[in-house]
PDB file of C-alpha atoms in Angstrom:
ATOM      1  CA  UNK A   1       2.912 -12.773  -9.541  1.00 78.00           C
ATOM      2  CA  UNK A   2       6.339 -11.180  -9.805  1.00 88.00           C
ATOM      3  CA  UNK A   3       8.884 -13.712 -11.264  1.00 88.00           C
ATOM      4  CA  UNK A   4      11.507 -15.041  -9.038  1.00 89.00           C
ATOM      5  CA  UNK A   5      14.253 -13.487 -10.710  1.00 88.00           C
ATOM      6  CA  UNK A   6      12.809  -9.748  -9.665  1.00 92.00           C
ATOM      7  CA  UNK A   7      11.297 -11.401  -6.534  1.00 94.00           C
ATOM      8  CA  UNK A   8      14.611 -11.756  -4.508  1.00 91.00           C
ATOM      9  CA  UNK A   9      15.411  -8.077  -5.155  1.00 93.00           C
ATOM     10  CA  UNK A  10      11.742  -7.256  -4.559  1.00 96.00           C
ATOM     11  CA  UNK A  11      11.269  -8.810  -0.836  1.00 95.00           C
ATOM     12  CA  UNK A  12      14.669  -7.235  -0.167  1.00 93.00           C
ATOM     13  CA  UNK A  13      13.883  -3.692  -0.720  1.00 96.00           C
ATOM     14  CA  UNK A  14      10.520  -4.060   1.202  1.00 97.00           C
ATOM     15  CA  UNK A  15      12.492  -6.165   4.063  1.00 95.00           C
ATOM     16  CA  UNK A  16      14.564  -2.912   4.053  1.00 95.00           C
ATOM     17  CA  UNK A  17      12.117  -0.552   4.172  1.00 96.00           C
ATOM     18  CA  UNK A  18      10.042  -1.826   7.139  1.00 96.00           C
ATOM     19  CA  UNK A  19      13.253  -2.072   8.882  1.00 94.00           C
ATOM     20  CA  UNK A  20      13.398   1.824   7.970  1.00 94.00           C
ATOM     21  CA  UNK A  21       9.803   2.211   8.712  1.00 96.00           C
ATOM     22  CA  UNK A  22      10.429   0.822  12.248  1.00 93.00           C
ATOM     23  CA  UNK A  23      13.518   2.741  13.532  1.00 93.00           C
ATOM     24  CA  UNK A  24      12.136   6.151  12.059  1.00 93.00           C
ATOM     25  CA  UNK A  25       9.108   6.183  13.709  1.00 92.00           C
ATOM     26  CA  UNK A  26      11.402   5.739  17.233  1.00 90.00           C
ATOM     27  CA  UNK A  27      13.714   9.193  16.190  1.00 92.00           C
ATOM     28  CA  UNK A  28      12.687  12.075  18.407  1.00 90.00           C
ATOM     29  CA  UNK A  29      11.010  14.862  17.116  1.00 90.00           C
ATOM     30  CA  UNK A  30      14.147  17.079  17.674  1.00 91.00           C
ATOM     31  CA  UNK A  31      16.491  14.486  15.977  1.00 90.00           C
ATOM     32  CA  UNK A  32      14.028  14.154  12.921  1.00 92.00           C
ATOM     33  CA  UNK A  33      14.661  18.070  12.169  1.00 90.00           C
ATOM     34  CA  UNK A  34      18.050  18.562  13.407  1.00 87.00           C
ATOM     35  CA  UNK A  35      20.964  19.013  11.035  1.00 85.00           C
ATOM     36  CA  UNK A  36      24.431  17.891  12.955  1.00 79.00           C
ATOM     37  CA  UNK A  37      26.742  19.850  10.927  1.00 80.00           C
ATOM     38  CA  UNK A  38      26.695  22.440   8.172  1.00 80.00           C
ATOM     39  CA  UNK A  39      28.069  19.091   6.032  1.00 77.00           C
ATOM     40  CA  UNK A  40      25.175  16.910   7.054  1.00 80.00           C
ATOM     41  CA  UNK A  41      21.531  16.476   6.494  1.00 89.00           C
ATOM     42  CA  UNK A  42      18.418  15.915   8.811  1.00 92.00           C
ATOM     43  CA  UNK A  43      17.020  13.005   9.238  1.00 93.00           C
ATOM     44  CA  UNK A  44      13.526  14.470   7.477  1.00 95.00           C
ATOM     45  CA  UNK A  45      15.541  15.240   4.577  1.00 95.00           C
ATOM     46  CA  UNK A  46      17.050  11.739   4.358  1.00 95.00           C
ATOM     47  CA  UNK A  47      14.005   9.813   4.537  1.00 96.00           C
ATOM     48  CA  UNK A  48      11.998  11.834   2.163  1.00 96.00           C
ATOM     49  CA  UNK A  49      15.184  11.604  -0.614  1.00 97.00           C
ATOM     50  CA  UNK A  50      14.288   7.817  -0.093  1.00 97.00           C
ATOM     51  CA  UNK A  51      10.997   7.984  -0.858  1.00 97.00           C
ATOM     52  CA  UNK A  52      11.287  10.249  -3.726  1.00 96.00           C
ATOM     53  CA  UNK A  53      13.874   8.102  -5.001  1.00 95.00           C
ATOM     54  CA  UNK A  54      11.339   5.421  -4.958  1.00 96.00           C
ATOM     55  CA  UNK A  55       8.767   7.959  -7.065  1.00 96.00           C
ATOM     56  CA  UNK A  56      10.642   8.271  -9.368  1.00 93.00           C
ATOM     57  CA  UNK A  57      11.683   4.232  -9.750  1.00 93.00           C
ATOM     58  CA  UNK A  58       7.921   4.433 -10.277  1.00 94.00           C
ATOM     59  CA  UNK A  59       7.571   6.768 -12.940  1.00 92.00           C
ATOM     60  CA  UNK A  60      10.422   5.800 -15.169  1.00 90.00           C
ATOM     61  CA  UNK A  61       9.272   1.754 -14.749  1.00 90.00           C
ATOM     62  CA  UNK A  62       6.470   2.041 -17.202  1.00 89.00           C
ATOM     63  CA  UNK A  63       7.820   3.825 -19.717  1.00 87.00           C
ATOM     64  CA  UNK A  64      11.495   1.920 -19.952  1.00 86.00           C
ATOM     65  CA  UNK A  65       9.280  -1.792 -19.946  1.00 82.00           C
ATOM     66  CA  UNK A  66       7.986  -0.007 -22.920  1.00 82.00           C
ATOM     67  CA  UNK A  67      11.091   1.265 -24.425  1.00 81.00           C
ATOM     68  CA  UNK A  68      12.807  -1.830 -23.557  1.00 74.00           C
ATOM     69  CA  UNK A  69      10.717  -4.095 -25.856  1.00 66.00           C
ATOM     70  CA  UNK A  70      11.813  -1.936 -29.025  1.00 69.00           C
ATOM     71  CA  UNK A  71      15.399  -1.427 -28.022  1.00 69.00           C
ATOM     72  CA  UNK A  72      16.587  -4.679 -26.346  1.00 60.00           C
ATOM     73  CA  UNK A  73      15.824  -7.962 -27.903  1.00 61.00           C
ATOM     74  CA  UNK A  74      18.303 -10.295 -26.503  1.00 69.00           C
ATOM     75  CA  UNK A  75      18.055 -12.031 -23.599  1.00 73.00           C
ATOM     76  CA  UNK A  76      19.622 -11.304 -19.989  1.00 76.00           C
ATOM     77  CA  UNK A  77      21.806 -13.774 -18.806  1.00 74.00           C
ATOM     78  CA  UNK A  78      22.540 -14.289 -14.920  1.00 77.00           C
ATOM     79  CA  UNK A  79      25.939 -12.792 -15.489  1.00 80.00           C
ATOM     80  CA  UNK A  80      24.194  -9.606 -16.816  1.00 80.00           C
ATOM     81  CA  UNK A  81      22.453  -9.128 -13.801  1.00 80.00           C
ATOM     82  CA  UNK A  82      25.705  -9.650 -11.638  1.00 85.00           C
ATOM     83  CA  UNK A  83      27.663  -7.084 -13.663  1.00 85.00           C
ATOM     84  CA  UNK A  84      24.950  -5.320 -12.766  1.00 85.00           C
ATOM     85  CA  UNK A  85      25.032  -5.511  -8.913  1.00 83.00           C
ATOM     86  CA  UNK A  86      28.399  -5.475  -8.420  1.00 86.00           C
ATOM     87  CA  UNK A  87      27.998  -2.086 -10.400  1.00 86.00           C
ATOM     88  CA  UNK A  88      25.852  -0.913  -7.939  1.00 86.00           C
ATOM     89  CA  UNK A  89      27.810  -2.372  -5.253  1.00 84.00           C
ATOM     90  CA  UNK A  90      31.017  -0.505  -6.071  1.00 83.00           C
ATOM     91  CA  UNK A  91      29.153   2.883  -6.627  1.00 84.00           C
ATOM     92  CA  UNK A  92      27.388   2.500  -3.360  1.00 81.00           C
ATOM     93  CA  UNK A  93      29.835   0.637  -1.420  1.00 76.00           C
ATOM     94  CA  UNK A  94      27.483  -0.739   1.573  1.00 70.00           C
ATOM     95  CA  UNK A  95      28.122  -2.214   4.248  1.00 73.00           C
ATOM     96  CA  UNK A  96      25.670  -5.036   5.517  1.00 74.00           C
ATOM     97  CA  UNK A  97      22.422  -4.781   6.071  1.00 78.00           C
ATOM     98  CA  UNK A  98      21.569  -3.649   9.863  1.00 76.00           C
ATOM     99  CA  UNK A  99      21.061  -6.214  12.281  1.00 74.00           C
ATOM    100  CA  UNK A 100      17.562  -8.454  13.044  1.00 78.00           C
ATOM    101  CA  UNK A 101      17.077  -7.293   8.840  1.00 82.00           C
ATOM    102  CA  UNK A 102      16.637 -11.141   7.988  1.00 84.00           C
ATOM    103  CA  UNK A 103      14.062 -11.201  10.846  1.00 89.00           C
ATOM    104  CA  UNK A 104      11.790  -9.003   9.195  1.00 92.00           C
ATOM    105  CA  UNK A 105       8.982 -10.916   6.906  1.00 94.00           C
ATOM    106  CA  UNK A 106       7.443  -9.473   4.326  1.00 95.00           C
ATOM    107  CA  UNK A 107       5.872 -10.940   0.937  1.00 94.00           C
ATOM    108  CA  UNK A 108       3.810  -7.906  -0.544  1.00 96.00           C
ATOM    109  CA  UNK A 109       4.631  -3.777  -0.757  1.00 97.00           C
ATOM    110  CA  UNK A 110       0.472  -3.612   1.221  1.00 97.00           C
ATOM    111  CA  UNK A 111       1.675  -5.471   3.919  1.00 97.00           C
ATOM    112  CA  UNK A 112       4.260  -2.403   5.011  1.00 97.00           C
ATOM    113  CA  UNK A 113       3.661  -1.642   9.111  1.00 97.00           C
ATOM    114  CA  UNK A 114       3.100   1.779   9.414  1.00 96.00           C
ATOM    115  CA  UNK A 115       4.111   2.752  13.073  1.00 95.00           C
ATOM    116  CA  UNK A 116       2.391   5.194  15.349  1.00 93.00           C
ATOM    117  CA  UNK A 117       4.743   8.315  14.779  1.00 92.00           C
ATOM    118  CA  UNK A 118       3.729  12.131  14.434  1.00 92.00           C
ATOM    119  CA  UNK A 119       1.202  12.984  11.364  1.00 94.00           C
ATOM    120  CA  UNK A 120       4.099  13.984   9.322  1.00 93.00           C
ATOM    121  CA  UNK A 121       5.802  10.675   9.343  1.00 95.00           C
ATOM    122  CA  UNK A 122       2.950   8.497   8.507  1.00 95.00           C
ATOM    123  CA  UNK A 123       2.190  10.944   5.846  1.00 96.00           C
ATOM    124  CA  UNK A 124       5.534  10.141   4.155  1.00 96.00           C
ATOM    125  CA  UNK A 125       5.411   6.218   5.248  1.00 96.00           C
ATOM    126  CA  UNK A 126       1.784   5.846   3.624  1.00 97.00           C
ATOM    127  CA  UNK A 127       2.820   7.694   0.914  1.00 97.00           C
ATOM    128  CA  UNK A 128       5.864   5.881   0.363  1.00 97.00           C
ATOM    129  CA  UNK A 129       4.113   2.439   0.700  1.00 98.00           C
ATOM    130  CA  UNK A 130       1.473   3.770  -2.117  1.00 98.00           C
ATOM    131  CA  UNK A 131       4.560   4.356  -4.323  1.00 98.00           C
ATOM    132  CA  UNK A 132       5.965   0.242  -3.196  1.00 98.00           C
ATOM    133  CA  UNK A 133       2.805  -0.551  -4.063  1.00 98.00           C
ATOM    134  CA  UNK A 134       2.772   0.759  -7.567  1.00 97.00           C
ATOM    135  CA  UNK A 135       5.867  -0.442  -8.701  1.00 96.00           C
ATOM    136  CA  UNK A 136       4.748  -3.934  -7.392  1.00 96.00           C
ATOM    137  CA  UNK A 137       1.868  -4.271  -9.059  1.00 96.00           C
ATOM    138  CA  UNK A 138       4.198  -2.994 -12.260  1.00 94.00           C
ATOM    139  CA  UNK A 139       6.336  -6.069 -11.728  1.00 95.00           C
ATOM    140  CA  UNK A 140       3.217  -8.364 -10.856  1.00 93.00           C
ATOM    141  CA  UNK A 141       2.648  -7.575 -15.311  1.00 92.00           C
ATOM    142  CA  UNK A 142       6.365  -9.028 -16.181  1.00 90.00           C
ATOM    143  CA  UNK A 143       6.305 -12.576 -17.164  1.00 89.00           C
ATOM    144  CA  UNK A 144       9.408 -14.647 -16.501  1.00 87.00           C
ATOM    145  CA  UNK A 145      10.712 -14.365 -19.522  1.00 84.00           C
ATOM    146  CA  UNK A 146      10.204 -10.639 -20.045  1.00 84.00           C
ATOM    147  CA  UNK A 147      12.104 -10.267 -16.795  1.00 84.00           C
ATOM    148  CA  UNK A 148      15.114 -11.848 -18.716  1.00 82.00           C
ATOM    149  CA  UNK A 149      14.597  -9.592 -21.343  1.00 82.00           C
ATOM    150  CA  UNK A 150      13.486  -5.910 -19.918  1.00 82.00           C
ATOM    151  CA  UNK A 151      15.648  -3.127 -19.502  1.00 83.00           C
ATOM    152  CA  UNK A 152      15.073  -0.381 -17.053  1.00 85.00           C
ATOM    153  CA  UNK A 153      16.537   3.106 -17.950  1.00 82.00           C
ATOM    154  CA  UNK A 154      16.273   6.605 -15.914  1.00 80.00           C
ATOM    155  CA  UNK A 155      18.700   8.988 -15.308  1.00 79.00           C
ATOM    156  CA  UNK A 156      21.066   7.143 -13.549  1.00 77.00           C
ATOM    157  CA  UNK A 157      21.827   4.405 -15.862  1.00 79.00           C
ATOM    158  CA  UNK A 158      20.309   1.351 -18.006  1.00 82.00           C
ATOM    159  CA  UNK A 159      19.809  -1.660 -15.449  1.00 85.00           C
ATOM    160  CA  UNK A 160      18.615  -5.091 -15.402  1.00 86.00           C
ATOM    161  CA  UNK A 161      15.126  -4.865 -13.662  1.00 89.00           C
ATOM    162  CA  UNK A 162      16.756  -7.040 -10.719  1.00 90.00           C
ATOM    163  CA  UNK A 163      19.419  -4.742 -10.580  1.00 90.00           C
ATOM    164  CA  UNK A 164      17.007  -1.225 -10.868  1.00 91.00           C
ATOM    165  CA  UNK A 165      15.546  -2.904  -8.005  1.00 94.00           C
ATOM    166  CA  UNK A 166      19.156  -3.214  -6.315  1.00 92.00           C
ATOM    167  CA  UNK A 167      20.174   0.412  -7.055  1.00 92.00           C
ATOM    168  CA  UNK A 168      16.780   1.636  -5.444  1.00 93.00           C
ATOM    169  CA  UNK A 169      17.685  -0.446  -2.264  1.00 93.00           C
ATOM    170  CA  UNK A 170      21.012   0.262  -2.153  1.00 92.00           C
ATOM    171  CA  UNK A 171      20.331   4.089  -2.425  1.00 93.00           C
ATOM    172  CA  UNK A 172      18.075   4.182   0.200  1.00 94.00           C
ATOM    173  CA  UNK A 173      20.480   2.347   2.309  1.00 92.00           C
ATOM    174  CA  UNK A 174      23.579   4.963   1.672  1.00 92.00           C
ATOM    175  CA  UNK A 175      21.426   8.049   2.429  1.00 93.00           C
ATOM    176  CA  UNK A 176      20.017   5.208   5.355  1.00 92.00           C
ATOM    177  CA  UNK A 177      23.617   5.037   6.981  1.00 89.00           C
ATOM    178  CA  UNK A 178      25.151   8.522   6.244  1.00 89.00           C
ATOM    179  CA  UNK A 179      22.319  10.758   7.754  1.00 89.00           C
ATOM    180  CA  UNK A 180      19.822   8.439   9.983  1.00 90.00           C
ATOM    181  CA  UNK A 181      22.179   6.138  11.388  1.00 88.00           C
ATOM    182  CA  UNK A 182      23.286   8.729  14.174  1.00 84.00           C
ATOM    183  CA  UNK A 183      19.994   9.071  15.476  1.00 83.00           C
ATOM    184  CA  UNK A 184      19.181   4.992  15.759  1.00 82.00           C
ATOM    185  CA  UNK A 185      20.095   3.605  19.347  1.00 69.00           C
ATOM    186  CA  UNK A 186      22.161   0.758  19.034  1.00 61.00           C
ATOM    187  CA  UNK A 187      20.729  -2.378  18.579  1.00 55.00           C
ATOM    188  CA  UNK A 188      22.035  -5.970  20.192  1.00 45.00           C
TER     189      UNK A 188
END
């Protein structure tokens, strides 16, 4: 069982990538490929960033829980973990989360919805859930007091494991609104 500390971060990031799963599987095969400007990226590039992004949130999760227990005895305090989102806030500056997000319900990375899309798609949404998957069962070994205590370090910084969690989301969500929002029909 992941502890509740990670758990909020957790159920976000899968909340947000259903929500991803769902629109992207609705983008027409011309819009998935096209590039809109010699600035911008397609769609297919975007989403498979994401993913990768996610692969390697993966592979460096083992090996900094590992790390972490040599180099970082003392314990995280709440504040720690808000220095660390509004870190990650500032560098990614979001906006909100697209609407009916909240409405989507998800407790576990195996519960994803794949959507009927083309066989490229569902290649990169199964193999993105596999990589969900991983990490979960990663954070399913933390006990709630490691989770206070664990550091997670990759190229892109030393986090709190809530807040590694936050950066991954928050990532996803920046590529997310720069290059797929174009292509998602308004919602209401």
């Amino acid at each position: 069982m992941i502890p509740s500390i990670i758990e909020i971060f957790w159920i976000e990031k899968l909340r947000f990538t259903q929500y991803c799963f769902q629109k992207i599987a609705s983008i027409s095969r011309e819009d998935w490929e096209r590039v809109p400007s010699p600035q911008a990226k397609s769609v297919a590039w975007a989403v498979s960033q994401m993913a990768a992004f996610d692969r390697n949130f993966a592979f460096y999760l083992p090996a900094s829980m590992a790390l972490s227990t040599f180099f970082f005895r003392s314990k995280i305090e709440e504040l720690d973990i808000e220095k660390d989102l509004v870190e990650i806030r500032d560098k990614f500056t979001p906006p909100a989360f697209p609407l009916h997000f909240l409405d989507i319900s998800i407790q576990r990375a195996a519960d994803l919805k794949i959507p009927e899309s083309d066989r490229e798609r569902t290649r990169i949404m199964k193999e993105w859930r596999m990589t969900l998957v991983k990490i979960e069962e990663k954070l399913g070994q933390i006990s709630e007091a490691e989770a206070y205590k664990k550091r997670y370090t990759s190229l892109t910084g030393i986090y709190t494991i809530p807040g590694a969690i936050n950066h991954s989301t928050e990532f996803c969500h920046r590529l997310w609104n720069e290059h797929i929002v174009p292509f998602i029909k308004s919602e209401s």
